[in-house]
Short mmCIF file of N, CA and C in Angstrom, two decimals:
data_model
loop_
_atom_site.label_atom_id
_atom_site.label_comp_id
_atom_site.label_asym_id
_atom_site.label_seq_id
_atom_site.Cartn_x
_atom_site.Cartn_y
_atom_site.Cartn_z
N UNK C 1 12.55 11.59 -1.01
CA UNK C 1 11.23 11.10 -1.34
C UNK C 1 11.04 11.13 -2.86
N UNK C 2 10.31 10.15 -3.35
CA UNK C 2 10.03 10.04 -4.77
C UNK C 2 8.56 10.36 -5.00
N UNK C 3 8.27 11.15 -5.99
CA UNK C 3 6.89 11.46 -6.33
C UNK C 3 6.38 10.40 -7.29
N UNK C 4 5.24 9.83 -6.97
CA UNK C 4 4.68 8.75 -7.75
C UNK C 4 3.32 9.17 -8.28
N UNK C 5 3.12 8.99 -9.58
CA UNK C 5 1.83 9.36 -10.17
C UNK C 5 0.86 8.19 -10.08
N UNK C 6 -0.31 8.45 -9.56
CA UNK C 6 -1.32 7.41 -9.39
C UNK C 6 -2.36 7.43 -10.49
N UNK C 7 -2.21 8.26 -11.48
CA UNK C 7 -3.29 8.41 -12.46
C UNK C 7 -3.63 7.10 -13.16
N UNK C 8 -2.65 6.21 -13.36
CA UNK C 8 -2.96 4.96 -14.04
C UNK C 8 -3.71 3.97 -13.14
N UNK C 9 -3.80 4.26 -11.85
CA UNK C 9 -4.51 3.39 -10.92
C UNK C 9 -5.84 3.99 -10.47
N UNK C 10 -6.21 5.10 -11.07
CA UNK C 10 -7.42 5.80 -10.64
C UNK C 10 -8.68 4.97 -10.81
N UNK C 11 -8.76 4.14 -11.84
CA UNK C 11 -9.99 3.41 -12.10
C UNK C 11 -10.38 2.50 -10.95
N UNK C 12 -9.39 1.97 -10.23
CA UNK C 12 -9.69 1.05 -9.13
C UNK C 12 -10.27 1.79 -7.92
N UNK C 13 -9.71 2.94 -7.57
CA UNK C 13 -10.18 3.60 -6.35
C UNK C 13 -11.34 4.55 -6.59
N UNK C 14 -11.65 4.84 -7.85
CA UNK C 14 -12.77 5.73 -8.10
C UNK C 14 -14.09 5.11 -7.64
N UNK C 15 -14.14 3.79 -7.55
CA UNK C 15 -15.37 3.09 -7.16
C UNK C 15 -15.45 2.86 -5.65
N UNK C 16 -14.43 3.27 -4.91
CA UNK C 16 -14.35 2.97 -3.48
C UNK C 16 -14.76 4.18 -2.66
N UNK C 17 -15.61 3.95 -1.68
CA UNK C 17 -15.95 4.99 -0.71
C UNK C 17 -15.23 4.63 0.59
N UNK C 18 -14.13 5.31 0.87
CA UNK C 18 -13.30 4.99 2.02
C UNK C 18 -13.99 5.24 3.35
N UNK C 19 -15.09 5.99 3.33
CA UNK C 19 -15.82 6.25 4.56
C UNK C 19 -16.74 5.09 4.95
N UNK C 20 -17.01 4.19 4.01
CA UNK C 20 -17.96 3.12 4.31
C UNK C 20 -17.35 1.72 4.29
N UNK C 21 -16.15 1.55 3.75
CA UNK C 21 -15.57 0.21 3.69
C UNK C 21 -14.89 -0.15 5.01
N UNK C 22 -14.78 -1.42 5.32
CA UNK C 22 -14.10 -1.84 6.55
C UNK C 22 -12.62 -1.45 6.52
N UNK C 23 -12.05 -1.29 7.69
CA UNK C 23 -10.65 -0.90 7.81
C UNK C 23 -9.73 -1.91 7.12
N UNK C 24 -10.06 -3.19 7.19
CA UNK C 24 -9.21 -4.21 6.56
C UNK C 24 -9.14 -4.01 5.05
N UNK C 25 -10.25 -3.62 4.43
CA UNK C 25 -10.25 -3.37 2.98
C UNK C 25 -9.49 -2.10 2.64
N UNK C 26 -9.65 -1.07 3.44
CA UNK C 26 -8.91 0.17 3.21
C UNK C 26 -7.41 -0.06 3.36
N UNK C 27 -7.03 -0.84 4.38
CA UNK C 27 -5.62 -1.17 4.58
C UNK C 27 -5.08 -1.97 3.39
N UNK C 28 -5.87 -2.91 2.89
CA UNK C 28 -5.45 -3.71 1.74
C UNK C 28 -5.24 -2.83 0.51
N UNK C 29 -6.13 -1.87 0.30
CA UNK C 29 -5.98 -0.95 -0.83
C UNK C 29 -4.73 -0.10 -0.69
N UNK C 30 -4.48 0.41 0.51
CA UNK C 30 -3.29 1.24 0.73
C UNK C 30 -2.02 0.42 0.50
N UNK C 31 -1.99 -0.79 1.02
CA UNK C 31 -0.82 -1.64 0.85
C UNK C 31 -0.64 -2.01 -0.62
N UNK C 32 -1.74 -2.21 -1.32
CA UNK C 32 -1.65 -2.52 -2.75
C UNK C 32 -1.06 -1.36 -3.53
N UNK C 33 -1.45 -0.13 -3.20
CA UNK C 33 -0.90 1.03 -3.90
C UNK C 33 0.57 1.22 -3.60
N UNK C 34 0.97 0.96 -2.38
CA UNK C 34 2.40 1.02 -2.05
C UNK C 34 3.15 -0.04 -2.86
N UNK C 35 2.56 -1.23 -2.95
CA UNK C 35 3.17 -2.30 -3.75
C UNK C 35 3.27 -1.90 -5.22
N UNK C 36 2.19 -1.38 -5.80
CA UNK C 36 2.21 -0.99 -7.21
C UNK C 36 3.25 0.09 -7.48
N UNK C 37 3.42 0.99 -6.53
CA UNK C 37 4.38 2.07 -6.71
C UNK C 37 5.82 1.62 -6.50
N UNK C 38 6.00 0.47 -5.91
CA UNK C 38 7.36 -0.01 -5.64
C UNK C 38 8.04 -0.54 -6.89
N UNK C 39 7.26 -0.88 -7.92
CA UNK C 39 7.79 -1.48 -9.15
C UNK C 39 8.55 -2.77 -8.88
N UNK C 40 8.20 -3.46 -7.80
CA UNK C 40 8.79 -4.75 -7.47
C UNK C 40 7.79 -5.85 -7.79
N UNK C 41 8.30 -7.05 -7.97
CA UNK C 41 7.40 -8.19 -8.10
C UNK C 41 6.80 -8.48 -6.73
N UNK C 42 5.72 -9.21 -6.70
CA UNK C 42 5.10 -9.54 -5.42
C UNK C 42 6.06 -10.34 -4.55
N UNK C 43 6.83 -11.21 -5.17
CA UNK C 43 7.81 -12.02 -4.44
C UNK C 43 8.87 -11.12 -3.79
N UNK C 44 9.43 -10.18 -4.56
CA UNK C 44 10.45 -9.28 -4.01
C UNK C 44 9.87 -8.33 -2.97
N UNK C 45 8.62 -7.91 -3.16
CA UNK C 45 7.96 -7.06 -2.17
C UNK C 45 7.76 -7.82 -0.87
N UNK C 46 7.41 -9.10 -0.98
CA UNK C 46 7.26 -9.94 0.21
C UNK C 46 8.59 -10.08 0.95
N UNK C 47 9.67 -10.24 0.19
CA UNK C 47 11.00 -10.33 0.81
C UNK C 47 11.34 -9.01 1.51
N UNK C 48 11.07 -7.90 0.84
CA UNK C 48 11.33 -6.58 1.43
C UNK C 48 10.59 -6.40 2.75
N UNK C 49 9.34 -6.86 2.80
CA UNK C 49 8.52 -6.71 4.00
C UNK C 49 8.73 -7.84 5.00
N UNK C 50 9.54 -8.81 4.63
CA UNK C 50 9.80 -9.97 5.48
C UNK C 50 8.51 -10.72 5.81
N UNK C 51 7.69 -10.92 4.77
CA UNK C 51 6.43 -11.63 4.89
C UNK C 51 6.42 -12.81 3.93
N UNK C 52 5.64 -13.82 4.24
CA UNK C 52 5.44 -14.94 3.35
C UNK C 52 4.68 -14.46 2.11
N UNK C 53 5.07 -14.95 0.96
CA UNK C 53 4.48 -14.54 -0.31
C UNK C 53 2.96 -14.73 -0.32
N UNK C 54 2.49 -15.91 0.08
CA UNK C 54 1.04 -16.17 0.04
C UNK C 54 0.30 -15.34 1.08
N UNK C 55 0.94 -15.10 2.23
CA UNK C 55 0.32 -14.26 3.26
C UNK C 55 0.17 -12.82 2.75
N UNK C 56 1.22 -12.31 2.09
CA UNK C 56 1.14 -10.95 1.54
C UNK C 56 0.05 -10.88 0.47
N UNK C 57 -0.04 -11.90 -0.36
CA UNK C 57 -1.08 -11.93 -1.39
C UNK C 57 -2.46 -11.88 -0.74
N UNK C 58 -2.66 -12.63 0.33
CA UNK C 58 -3.93 -12.60 1.05
C UNK C 58 -4.19 -11.23 1.69
N UNK C 59 -3.15 -10.59 2.19
CA UNK C 59 -3.30 -9.25 2.76
C UNK C 59 -3.76 -8.26 1.69
N UNK C 60 -3.15 -8.36 0.52
CA UNK C 60 -3.50 -7.44 -0.57
C UNK C 60 -4.93 -7.66 -1.05
N UNK C 61 -5.44 -8.85 -0.91
CA UNK C 61 -6.83 -9.14 -1.28
C UNK C 61 -7.79 -8.85 -0.13
N UNK C 62 -7.26 -8.56 1.05
CA UNK C 62 -8.10 -8.26 2.20
C UNK C 62 -8.72 -9.47 2.85
N UNK C 63 -8.15 -10.66 2.62
CA UNK C 63 -8.72 -11.88 3.17
C UNK C 63 -8.01 -12.37 4.43
N UNK C 64 -6.91 -11.76 4.79
CA UNK C 64 -6.18 -12.12 6.01
C UNK C 64 -6.15 -10.94 6.96
N UNK C 65 -6.11 -11.26 8.23
CA UNK C 65 -5.95 -10.22 9.26
C UNK C 65 -4.47 -10.08 9.56
N UNK C 66 -4.09 -8.93 10.06
CA UNK C 66 -2.68 -8.67 10.31
C UNK C 66 -2.50 -8.26 11.77
N UNK C 67 -1.39 -8.69 12.35
CA UNK C 67 -1.10 -8.34 13.74
C UNK C 67 -0.38 -7.00 13.81
N UNK C 68 -0.38 -6.41 14.98
CA UNK C 68 0.32 -5.15 15.18
C UNK C 68 1.82 -5.30 14.95
N UNK C 69 2.37 -6.46 15.32
CA UNK C 69 3.80 -6.69 15.11
C UNK C 69 4.14 -6.69 13.62
N UNK C 70 3.29 -7.28 12.80
CA UNK C 70 3.54 -7.30 11.36
C UNK C 70 3.36 -5.90 10.76
N UNK C 71 2.41 -5.15 11.26
CA UNK C 71 2.24 -3.76 10.81
C UNK C 71 3.50 -2.96 11.12
N UNK C 72 4.03 -3.16 12.31
CA UNK C 72 5.26 -2.47 12.69
C UNK C 72 6.42 -2.89 11.79
N UNK C 73 6.51 -4.17 11.47
CA UNK C 73 7.57 -4.67 10.59
C UNK C 73 7.46 -4.07 9.19
N UNK C 74 6.23 -3.95 8.69
CA UNK C 74 6.02 -3.35 7.37
C UNK C 74 6.47 -1.90 7.37
N UNK C 75 6.11 -1.17 8.40
CA UNK C 75 6.49 0.24 8.50
C UNK C 75 8.01 0.40 8.57
N UNK C 76 8.66 -0.46 9.31
CA UNK C 76 10.12 -0.40 9.41
C UNK C 76 10.74 -0.71 8.05
N UNK C 77 10.24 -1.73 7.36
CA UNK C 77 10.78 -2.10 6.05
C UNK C 77 10.59 -1.01 5.01
N UNK C 78 9.46 -0.31 5.08
CA UNK C 78 9.16 0.74 4.11
C UNK C 78 9.68 2.11 4.54
N UNK C 79 10.23 2.20 5.75
CA UNK C 79 10.73 3.47 6.30
C UNK C 79 9.63 4.52 6.39
N UNK C 80 8.45 4.09 6.84
CA UNK C 80 7.34 5.02 7.05
C UNK C 80 6.79 4.80 8.45
N UNK C 81 6.03 5.77 8.93
CA UNK C 81 5.41 5.63 10.24
C UNK C 81 4.08 4.89 10.10
N UNK C 82 3.59 4.40 11.23
CA UNK C 82 2.29 3.73 11.23
C UNK C 82 1.20 4.72 10.80
N UNK C 83 1.35 5.95 11.20
CA UNK C 83 0.38 6.98 10.81
C UNK C 83 0.33 7.12 9.29
N UNK C 84 1.49 7.10 8.65
CA UNK C 84 1.52 7.20 7.18
C UNK C 84 0.86 5.99 6.52
N UNK C 85 1.07 4.82 7.10
CA UNK C 85 0.49 3.61 6.54
C UNK C 85 -1.04 3.63 6.63
N UNK C 86 -1.56 4.21 7.70
CA UNK C 86 -3.01 4.25 7.89
C UNK C 86 -3.62 5.59 7.48
N UNK C 87 -2.86 6.40 6.77
CA UNK C 87 -3.39 7.67 6.27
C UNK C 87 -4.04 7.42 4.91
N UNK C 88 -5.35 7.37 4.90
CA UNK C 88 -6.08 7.10 3.67
C UNK C 88 -6.49 8.37 2.95
N UNK C 89 -6.17 9.53 3.51
CA UNK C 89 -6.54 10.81 2.91
C UNK C 89 -5.99 10.98 1.50
N UNK C 90 -4.72 10.60 1.22
CA UNK C 90 -4.24 10.75 -0.16
C UNK C 90 -5.07 9.94 -1.16
N UNK C 91 -5.51 8.74 -0.77
CA UNK C 91 -6.32 7.94 -1.67
C UNK C 91 -7.68 8.57 -1.89
N UNK C 92 -8.22 9.19 -0.85
CA UNK C 92 -9.50 9.89 -0.97
C UNK C 92 -9.33 11.11 -1.88
N UNK C 93 -8.20 11.80 -1.75
CA UNK C 93 -7.93 12.97 -2.58
C UNK C 93 -7.86 12.58 -4.05
N UNK C 94 -7.29 11.41 -4.32
CA UNK C 94 -7.18 10.95 -5.70
C UNK C 94 -8.57 10.78 -6.31
N UNK C 95 -9.52 10.39 -5.50
CA UNK C 95 -10.88 10.24 -6.01
C UNK C 95 -11.43 11.58 -6.48
N UNK C 96 -10.99 12.64 -5.85
CA UNK C 96 -11.51 13.96 -6.18
C UNK C 96 -10.78 14.59 -7.36
N UNK C 97 -9.48 14.33 -7.46
CA UNK C 97 -8.70 14.90 -8.56
C UNK C 97 -7.44 14.07 -8.76
N UNK C 98 -6.87 14.14 -9.92
CA UNK C 98 -5.62 13.43 -10.21
C UNK C 98 -4.49 14.18 -9.50
N UNK C 99 -3.76 13.50 -8.65
CA UNK C 99 -2.72 14.18 -7.89
C UNK C 99 -1.50 13.29 -7.75
N UNK C 100 -0.49 13.80 -7.09
CA UNK C 100 0.75 13.07 -6.86
C UNK C 100 0.91 12.80 -5.38
N UNK C 101 1.43 11.62 -5.06
CA UNK C 101 1.63 11.21 -3.67
C UNK C 101 3.06 10.79 -3.51
N UNK C 102 3.65 11.11 -2.37
CA UNK C 102 5.06 10.78 -2.14
C UNK C 102 5.20 9.54 -1.27
N UNK C 103 6.09 8.65 -1.69
CA UNK C 103 6.48 7.48 -0.91
C UNK C 103 7.98 7.37 -0.98
N UNK C 104 8.59 6.63 -0.07
CA UNK C 104 10.05 6.47 -0.12
C UNK C 104 10.50 5.84 -1.43
N UNK C 105 11.73 6.08 -1.78
CA UNK C 105 12.29 5.51 -3.00
C UNK C 105 12.54 4.03 -2.78
N UNK C 106 11.89 3.21 -3.57
CA UNK C 106 11.99 1.77 -3.42
C UNK C 106 13.20 1.20 -4.15
N UNK C 107 13.67 1.90 -5.20
CA UNK C 107 14.78 1.38 -5.98
C UNK C 107 16.04 1.22 -5.14
N UNK C 108 16.22 2.08 -4.16
CA UNK C 108 17.43 2.02 -3.34
C UNK C 108 17.30 1.00 -2.23
N UNK C 109 16.10 0.50 -1.99
CA UNK C 109 15.90 -0.46 -0.91
C UNK C 109 16.24 -1.87 -1.32
N UNK C 110 16.17 -2.15 -2.62
CA UNK C 110 16.37 -3.52 -3.08
C UNK C 110 17.55 -3.62 -3.98
#
């Protein structure tokens, strides 16, 4: 596991109340943070997740809905469980204090 510092992304989530936003928006934020931590281009991230580039872009903006099959594919591609993908607690913790969150090493995946 690689430790990733989120301090440079704090300004975006400091304004978000994860208890009141729709699940689709929370999912989009979580997927965006995974993307930002991957250090990949959006195009390469889409290839990694086996998704269409424009569809992934819409997912990150929260304007598209996602099927359970695609969620499963994303989890398989990222080597994480569905529970980890929908665990918003680390993002909530970041709102309270600057902390470190662990995600799989993306450099070895591509």
